[in-house]
């Protein structure tokens, strides 16, 4: 099979393009380590497959699934995961999320999670499920790794790193609220890592549940071809099962906690017409994204159940389609058919194309496809760190090869060699010791020092996986311990920084305060609370501060000479060039750059890195408000040097001086973070909510009224959002709720800019004013 399609199975045994193969031949050491097949003759395509999958590999991988459960806040992710664990026999009793029975959901193992009723950290578990193929009437046992992720935007890095290592996902949507702001964010993350998803419309027992509106929202708001593969039997209080449109069966949940699944060939008479219409709609949607079904429909033939099932699987894996399941996790209905859908429609590890960089080749060289063969050299990605009772716990996804206990591993980033003292499989906060783990699986290691996103190999390859996307923090707080500072204060901050890449800590040079930065007020509040509980460090926090930025709006030329004579060798450097505004590069996410177009050696090449260093140093603090500068490119055109007095230091200082001197000429502005705010409240409070957003300089982008509640989506500056939760509660009798996420930075109003400049000027020493 030729790997021509994006999602062709990774177990295929023929080649990638010629350019990729030629690039891999350049590094002799890599070629030797990877034992390539003999050089081909001219008339055959060069093979790039290194290790073919054995029959045993194929059999094991075919029944392996790695899935994540993701959604907007309060859509029922953890409740759904709890039911999955119960039905697969991993837990004996079902416990509810908010811990009303003083136990709490299995996947919410932190006390804070149980108290607040939200997921803060993603939790991994594994289970076995005997999936039923209704078409063939057969049952097969599948091994499923599940990661339950948080819904709150403040903990978005947890979703990010989970999706980075998963092969498929279940996108949970509320049957009443539908696609919400965080659903859109999760959708964007799934697309970033090419993760196929099946959608699950949860809370079908709620008054006002309307699954067809949700299916339509997936198509319009998420721009994803989707169709229901089930029709609900009964709605709201009367919801008791679903009609499977693919295999044309009625499925009911009966017995204690819905443990008995009853499958009937008889479709309820009152649903027959609707089910037929929805099956026709399913075929119509599939015909648009799948060639085989498209051809059958064009020939005016009727596709068989098997045709439809295969088409759903193909289209889902190739990211063109999302089948929509229905159910109610809290009422124990529709969860087992969803599990069957996970096994039938989501890819196994060998069907996901996994690419890695060969570090022996130039960075521009094509990436290499990995093979999930047990005998191949080991390649694994450490995607999450956690400080456990027994030291650092490192979560690892094995992509290729076998990871064994006591094995020597190489960290591709640092080049260090480490030994694996203990290997475990996680079940929330419990663990099970194992001796080895194969490709396509998720495990955890103890006692291995590394950072989140590091690649581990067995030393025989030079592969490195790309790391995950880490968003920039948008809010800061000053922090100091109550009373005398203990070692636990810095110990806690170091640990949290290591575990969470979106949590940053630094000491302000001027005020000497410890500043913590994160994704939102809740994010920082949780860490302050964890310091008190886990490290006995009570902290006092300062007023929240917004992550302002500065940028330039015009081009400005500079010619700057730095001279200093102090007996003996002095300092001399001259730099000529310009600074100009720069758009963000969508691929790399960078919006600052240095470019040198110096000709004729007027600035010796060994001093150019010093100029670049000086430029990046100058960007750290703008002269308007003392905030970092973004969206700026410096082009060095010319300069001059002195044979004795020039040095790296002189050129670095010359660049900083030049930048500061002409910064004002480039018409700088201060930027503030703009947030997308989604407010949900009862209809009678609509005017109060919109009025409240308007007083905070909000721009209403979208609003929707459904039954007795309405949703408003607005763009508001983060600086104007402080204290909004109290205002919203007050104006909606405590019934309104809101969520917000960072969208982009925008210039502040001129009067705000003046205020910020005056405020910053007051903090400067007299000499600098």
PDB file of N, CA and C in Angstrom, residues 590-657:
ATOM      1  N   UNK A 590       5.805  32.942  15.971  1.00  0.00           N
ATOM      2  CA  UNK A 590       6.742  34.003  16.371  1.00  0.00           C
ATOM      3  C   UNK A 590       6.358  35.336  15.732  1.00  0.00           C
ATOM      4  N   UNK A 591       6.493  36.419  16.494  1.00  0.00           N
ATOM      5  CA  UNK A 591       6.215  37.735  15.912  1.00  0.00           C
ATOM      6  C   UNK A 591       7.360  38.718  16.183  1.00  0.00           C
ATOM      7  N   UNK A 592       8.539  38.180  16.519  1.00  0.00           N
ATOM      8  CA  UNK A 592       9.747  39.022  16.599  1.00  0.00           C
ATOM      9  C   UNK A 592      10.850  38.312  15.811  1.00  0.00           C
ATOM     10  N   UNK A 593      11.667  39.083  15.095  1.00  0.00           N
ATOM     11  CA  UNK A 593      12.712  38.454  14.289  1.00  0.00           C
ATOM     12  C   UNK A 593      13.884  39.407  14.106  1.00  0.00           C
ATOM     13  N   UNK A 594      15.052  38.811  13.928  1.00  0.00           N
ATOM     14  CA  UNK A 594      16.267  39.585  13.651  1.00  0.00           C
ATOM     15  C   UNK A 594      16.783  39.146  12.281  1.00  0.00           C
ATOM     16  N   UNK A 595      17.206  40.128  11.492  1.00  0.00           N
ATOM     17  CA  UNK A 595      17.697  39.823  10.141  1.00  0.00           C
ATOM     18  C   UNK A 595      18.969  40.639   9.892  1.00  0.00           C
ATOM     19  N   UNK A 596      19.976  40.003   9.322  1.00  0.00           N
ATOM     20  CA  UNK A 596      21.205  40.738   9.011  1.00  0.00           C
ATOM     21  C   UNK A 596      21.430  40.714   7.507  1.00  0.00           C
ATOM     22  N   UNK A 597      21.563  41.924   6.899  1.00  0.00           N
ATOM     23  CA  UNK A 597      21.846  41.995   5.456  1.00  0.00           C
ATOM     24  C   UNK A 597      23.162  42.754   5.237  1.00  0.00           C
ATOM     25  N   UNK A 598      24.062  42.637   6.233  1.00  0.00           N
ATOM     26  CA  UNK A 598      25.353  43.351   6.169  1.00  0.00           C
ATOM     27  C   UNK A 598      26.204  42.755   5.058  1.00  0.00           C
ATOM     28  N   UNK A 599      26.756  43.626   4.207  1.00  0.00           N
ATOM     29  CA  UNK A 599      27.636  43.170   3.126  1.00  0.00           C
ATOM     30  C   UNK A 599      29.027  43.778   3.336  1.00  0.00           C
ATOM     31  N   UNK A 600      30.040  43.083   2.897  1.00  0.00           N
ATOM     32  CA  UNK A 600      31.392  43.657   2.854  1.00  0.00           C
ATOM     33  C   UNK A 600      32.125  43.657   4.185  1.00  0.00           C
ATOM     34  N   UNK A 601      31.611  42.952   5.176  1.00  0.00           N
ATOM     35  CA  UNK A 601      32.358  42.782   6.431  1.00  0.00           C
ATOM     36  C   UNK A 601      32.514  44.035   7.278  1.00  0.00           C
ATOM     37  N   UNK A 602      31.603  45.035   7.119  1.00  0.00           N
ATOM     38  CA  UNK A 602      31.686  46.232   7.959  1.00  0.00           C
ATOM     39  C   UNK A 602      31.399  45.904   9.428  1.00  0.00           C
ATOM     40  N   UNK A 603      30.552  44.873   9.618  1.00  0.00           N
ATOM     41  CA  UNK A 603      30.360  44.319  10.967  1.00  0.00           C
ATOM     42  C   UNK A 603      30.831  42.873  10.877  1.00  0.00           C
ATOM     43  N   UNK A 604      31.940  42.517  11.529  1.00  0.00           N
ATOM     44  CA  UNK A 604      32.446  41.142  11.439  1.00  0.00           C
ATOM     45  C   UNK A 604      31.368  40.133  11.853  1.00  0.00           C
ATOM     46  N   UNK A 605      31.350  38.988  11.143  1.00  0.00           N
ATOM     47  CA  UNK A 605      30.277  38.009  11.379  1.00  0.00           C
ATOM     48  C   UNK A 605      30.241  37.514  12.829  1.00  0.00           C
ATOM     49  N   UNK A 606      31.384  37.524  13.525  1.00  0.00           N
ATOM     50  CA  UNK A 606      31.368  37.029  14.910  1.00  0.00           C
ATOM     51  C   UNK A 606      30.686  38.003  15.882  1.00  0.00           C
ATOM     52  N   UNK A 607      30.410  39.259  15.418  1.00  0.00           N
ATOM     53  CA  UNK A 607      29.707  40.214  16.278  1.00  0.00           C
ATOM     54  C   UNK A 607      28.205  40.253  16.008  1.00  0.00           C
ATOM     55  N   UNK A 608      27.764  39.626  14.907  1.00  0.00           N
ATOM     56  CA  UNK A 608      26.333  39.692  14.556  1.00  0.00           C
ATOM     57  C   UNK A 608      25.450  38.995  15.606  1.00  0.00           C
ATOM     58  N   UNK A 609      25.853  37.813  16.154  1.00  0.00           N
ATOM     59  CA  UNK A 609      25.035  37.223  17.237  1.00  0.00           C
ATOM     60  C   UNK A 609      24.889  38.160  18.434  1.00  0.00           C
ATOM     61  N   UNK A 610      25.918  39.004  18.696  1.00  0.00           N
ATOM     62  CA  UNK A 610      25.839  39.939  19.819  1.00  0.00           C
ATOM     63  C   UNK A 610      24.787  41.022  19.537  1.00  0.00           C
ATOM     64  N   UNK A 611      24.673  41.424  18.251  1.00  0.00           N
ATOM     65  CA  UNK A 611      23.650  42.411  17.863  1.00  0.00           C
ATOM     66  C   UNK A 611      22.259  41.800  18.082  1.00  0.00           C
ATOM     67  N   UNK A 612      22.125  40.524  17.666  1.00  0.00           N
ATOM     68  CA  UNK A 612      20.837  39.827  17.832  1.00  0.00           C
ATOM     69  C   UNK A 612      20.473  39.721  19.320  1.00  0.00           C
ATOM     70  N   UNK A 613      21.478  39.373  20.132  1.00  0.00           N
ATOM     71  CA  UNK A 613      21.255  39.241  21.578  1.00  0.00           C
ATOM     72  C   UNK A 613      20.805  40.584  22.168  1.00  0.00           C
ATOM     73  N   UNK A 614      21.453  41.664  21.720  1.00  0.00           N
ATOM     74  CA  UNK A 614      21.090  43.001  22.195  1.00  0.00           C
ATOM     75  C   UNK A 614      19.660  43.362  21.824  1.00  0.00           C
ATOM     76  N   UNK A 615      19.245  42.980  20.607  1.00  0.00           N
ATOM     77  CA  UNK A 615      17.876  43.258  20.143  1.00  0.00           C
ATOM     78  C   UNK A 615      16.851  42.545  21.021  1.00  0.00           C
ATOM     79  N   UNK A 616      17.094  41.231  21.280  1.00  0.00           N
ATOM     80  CA  UNK A 616      16.146  40.475  22.104  1.00  0.00           C
ATOM     81  C   UNK A 616      16.115  40.989  23.542  1.00  0.00           C
ATOM     82  N   UNK A 617      17.264  41.494  24.007  1.00  0.00           N
ATOM     83  CA  UNK A 617      17.322  42.064  25.359  1.00  0.00           C
ATOM     84  C   UNK A 617      16.505  43.359  25.415  1.00  0.00           C
ATOM     85  N   UNK A 618      16.599  44.160  24.356  1.00  0.00           N
ATOM     86  CA  UNK A 618      15.855  45.427  24.304  1.00  0.00           C
ATOM     87  C   UNK A 618      14.346  45.183  24.256  1.00  0.00           C
ATOM     88  N   UNK A 619      13.942  44.021  23.691  1.00  0.00           N
ATOM     89  CA  UNK A 619      12.507  43.710  23.581  1.00  0.00           C
ATOM     90  C   UNK A 619      11.887  43.348  24.922  1.00  0.00           C
ATOM     91  N   UNK A 620      12.724  43.004  25.902  1.00  0.00           N
ATOM     92  CA  UNK A 620      12.184  42.539  27.184  1.00  0.00           C
ATOM     93  C   UNK A 620      11.397  43.624  27.910  1.00  0.00           C
ATOM     94  N   UNK A 621      11.781  44.889  27.695  1.00  0.00           N
ATOM     95  CA  UNK A 621      11.116  45.970  28.426  1.00  0.00           C
ATOM     96  C   UNK A 621      10.955  47.195  27.541  1.00  0.00           C
ATOM     97  N   UNK A 622       9.700  47.511  27.205  1.00  0.00           N
ATOM     98  CA  UNK A 622       9.441  48.705  26.406  1.00  0.00           C
ATOM     99  C   UNK A 622       9.499  49.952  27.266  1.00  0.00           C
ATOM    100  N   UNK A 623       9.747  51.100  26.650  1.00  0.00           N
ATOM    101  CA  UNK A 623       9.896  52.323  27.455  1.00  0.00           C
ATOM    102  C   UNK A 623       8.569  53.040  27.707  1.00  0.00           C
ATOM    103  N   UNK A 624       7.456  52.517  27.156  1.00  0.00           N
ATOM    104  CA  UNK A 624       6.150  53.146  27.428  1.00  0.00           C
ATOM    105  C   UNK A 624       5.613  52.698  28.783  1.00  0.00           C
ATOM    106  N   UNK A 625       5.576  51.367  28.980  1.00  0.00           N
ATOM    107  CA  UNK A 625       4.961  50.846  30.204  1.00  0.00           C
ATOM    108  C   UNK A 625       5.807  49.776  30.884  1.00  0.00           C
ATOM    109  N   UNK A 626       7.003  49.509  30.341  1.00  0.00           N
ATOM    110  CA  UNK A 626       7.868  48.496  30.960  1.00  0.00           C
ATOM    111  C   UNK A 626       7.469  47.073  30.644  1.00  0.00           C
ATOM    112  N   UNK A 627       6.554  46.898  29.675  1.00  0.00           N
ATOM    113  CA  UNK A 627       6.114  45.549  29.305  1.00  0.00           C
ATOM    114  C   UNK A 627       6.898  45.040  28.095  1.00  0.00           C
ATOM    115  N   UNK A 628       6.905  43.702  27.867  1.00  0.00           N
ATOM    116  CA  UNK A 628       7.639  43.158  26.710  1.00  0.00           C
ATOM    117  C   UNK A 628       7.116  43.708  25.383  1.00  0.00           C
ATOM    118  N   UNK A 629       8.017  43.796  24.396  1.00  0.00           N
ATOM    119  CA  UNK A 629       7.646  44.317  23.060  1.00  0.00           C
ATOM    120  C   UNK A 629       7.460  43.130  22.119  1.00  0.00           C
ATOM    121  N   UNK A 630       6.368  43.152  21.350  1.00  0.00           N
ATOM    122  CA  UNK A 630       6.107  42.077  20.378  1.00  0.00           C
ATOM    123  C   UNK A 630       5.904  42.704  19.003  1.00  0.00           C
ATOM    124  N   UNK A 631       5.790  41.843  17.976  1.00  0.00           N
ATOM    125  CA  UNK A 631       5.482  42.321  16.620  1.00  0.00           C
ATOM    126  C   UNK A 631       6.517  43.269  16.060  1.00  0.00           C
ATOM    127  N   UNK A 632       7.798  42.893  16.216  1.00  0.00           N
ATOM    128  CA  UNK A 632       8.865  43.815  15.788  1.00  0.00           C
ATOM    129  C   UNK A 632       9.991  43.037  15.106  1.00  0.00           C
ATOM    130  N   UNK A 633      10.481  43.570  13.991  1.00  0.00           N
ATOM    131  CA  UNK A 633      11.624  42.959  13.299  1.00  0.00           C
ATOM    132  C   UNK A 633      12.740  44.002  13.221  1.00  0.00           C
ATOM    133  N   UNK A 634      13.982  43.582  13.513  1.00  0.00           N
ATOM    134  CA  UNK A 634      15.133  44.478  13.368  1.00  0.00           C
ATOM    135  C   UNK A 634      15.982  43.988  12.204  1.00  0.00           C
ATOM    136  N   UNK A 635      16.286  44.878  11.265  1.00  0.00           N
ATOM    137  CA  UNK A 635      17.137  44.539  10.115  1.00  0.00           C
ATOM    138  C   UNK A 635      18.436  45.326  10.255  1.00  0.00           C
ATOM    139  N   UNK A 636      19.552  44.605  10.367  1.00  0.00           N
ATOM    140  CA  UNK A 636      20.876  45.240  10.464  1.00  0.00           C
ATOM    141  C   UNK A 636      21.443  45.363   9.050  1.00  0.00           C
ATOM    142  N   UNK A 637      21.721  46.608   8.607  1.00  0.00           N
ATOM    143  CA  UNK A 637      22.168  46.824   7.226  1.00  0.00           C
ATOM    144  C   UNK A 637      23.673  47.065   7.143  1.00  0.00           C
ATOM    145  N   UNK A 638      24.215  47.783   8.119  1.00  0.00           N
ATOM    146  CA  UNK A 638      25.616  48.192   8.006  1.00  0.00           C
ATOM    147  C   UNK A 638      26.127  48.556   9.395  1.00  0.00           C
ATOM    148  N   UNK A 639      27.377  48.961   9.459  1.00  0.00           N
ATOM    149  CA  UNK A 639      27.948  49.371  10.737  1.00  0.00           C
ATOM    150  C   UNK A 639      29.430  49.627  10.578  1.00  0.00           C
ATOM    151  N   UNK A 640      30.102  49.721  11.717  1.00  0.00           N
ATOM    152  CA  UNK A 640      31.552  49.908  11.693  1.00  0.00           C
ATOM    153  C   UNK A 640      32.130  49.328  12.978  1.00  0.00           C
ATOM    154  N   UNK A 641      33.419  48.962  12.922  1.00  0.00           N
ATOM    155  CA  UNK A 641      34.050  48.405  14.121  1.00  0.00           C
ATOM    156  C   UNK A 641      35.477  48.941  14.220  1.00  0.00           C
ATOM    157  N   UNK A 642      36.057  48.723  15.382  1.00  0.00           N
ATOM    158  CA  UNK A 642      37.422  49.164  15.642  1.00  0.00           C
ATOM    159  C   UNK A 642      38.239  47.919  15.947  1.00  0.00           C
ATOM    160  N   UNK A 643      39.435  47.840  15.367  1.00  0.00           N
ATOM    161  CA  UNK A 643      40.250  46.624  15.500  1.00  0.00           C
ATOM    162  C   UNK A 643      40.528  46.278  16.962  1.00  0.00           C
ATOM    163  N   UNK A 644      40.682  47.292  17.828  1.00  0.00           N
ATOM    164  CA  UNK A 644      41.031  47.031  19.236  1.00  0.00           C
ATOM    165  C   UNK A 644      39.822  47.179  20.153  1.00  0.00           C
ATOM    166  N   UNK A 645      39.062  48.278  19.973  1.00  0.00           N
ATOM    167  CA  UNK A 645      38.020  48.620  20.943  1.00  0.00           C
ATOM    168  C   UNK A 645      36.684  47.885  20.752  1.00  0.00           C
ATOM    169  N   UNK A 646      36.496  47.254  19.606  1.00  0.00           N
ATOM    170  CA  UNK A 646      35.212  46.575  19.393  1.00  0.00           C
ATOM    171  C   UNK A 646      35.177  45.237  20.119  1.00  0.00           C
ATOM    172  N   UNK A 647      34.011  44.902  20.630  1.00  0.00           N
ATOM    173  CA  UNK A 647      33.825  43.613  21.317  1.00  0.00           C
ATOM    174  C   UNK A 647      32.350  43.236  21.222  1.00  0.00           C
ATOM    175  N   UNK A 648      32.027  42.005  21.652  1.00  0.00           N
ATOM    176  CA  UNK A 648      30.621  41.572  21.641  1.00  0.00           C
ATOM    177  C   UNK A 648      29.790  42.476  22.539  1.00  0.00           C
ATOM    178  N   UNK A 649      30.347  42.823  23.694  1.00  0.00           N
ATOM    179  CA  UNK A 649      29.647  43.686  24.645  1.00  0.00           C
ATOM    180  C   UNK A 649      29.320  45.042  23.998  1.00  0.00           C
ATOM    181  N   UNK A 650      30.288  45.606  23.280  1.00  0.00           N
ATOM    182  CA  UNK A 650      30.088  46.917  22.650  1.00  0.00           C
ATOM    183  C   UNK A 650      28.949  46.863  21.640  1.00  0.00           C
ATOM    184  N   UNK A 651      28.895  45.791  20.821  1.00  0.00           N
ATOM    185  CA  UNK A 651      27.834  45.678  19.816  1.00  0.00           C
ATOM    186  C   UNK A 651      26.476  45.400  20.462  1.00  0.00           C
ATOM    187  N   UNK A 652      26.483  44.639  21.568  1.00  0.00           N
ATOM    188  CA  UNK A 652      25.226  44.374  22.268  1.00  0.00           C
ATOM    189  C   UNK A 652      24.661  45.681  22.834  1.00  0.00           C
ATOM    190  N   UNK A 653      25.532  46.470  23.472  1.00  0.00           N
ATOM    191  CA  UNK A 653      25.103  47.746  24.057  1.00  0.00           C
ATOM    192  C   UNK A 653      24.703  48.760  22.976  1.00  0.00           C
ATOM    193  N   UNK A 654      25.403  48.713  21.834  1.00  0.00           N
ATOM    194  CA  UNK A 654      25.075  49.616  20.729  1.00  0.00           C
ATOM    195  C   UNK A 654      23.668  49.325  20.211  1.00  0.00           C
ATOM    196  N   UNK A 655      23.319  48.023  20.094  1.00  0.00           N
ATOM    197  CA  UNK A 655      21.986  47.645  19.599  1.00  0.00           C
ATOM    198  C   UNK A 655      20.907  48.097  20.575  1.00  0.00           C
ATOM    199  N   UNK A 656      21.147  47.870  21.880  1.00  0.00           N
ATOM    200  CA  UNK A 656      20.158  48.285  22.887  1.00  0.00           C
ATOM    201  C   UNK A 656      19.987  49.809  22.833  1.00  0.00           C
ATOM    202  N   UNK A 657      21.104  50.530  22.737  1.00  0.00           N
ATOM    203  CA  UNK A 657      21.060  51.993  22.675  1.00  0.00           C
ATOM    204  C   UNK A 657      20.312  52.486  21.445  1.00  0.00           C
TER     205      UNK A 657
END
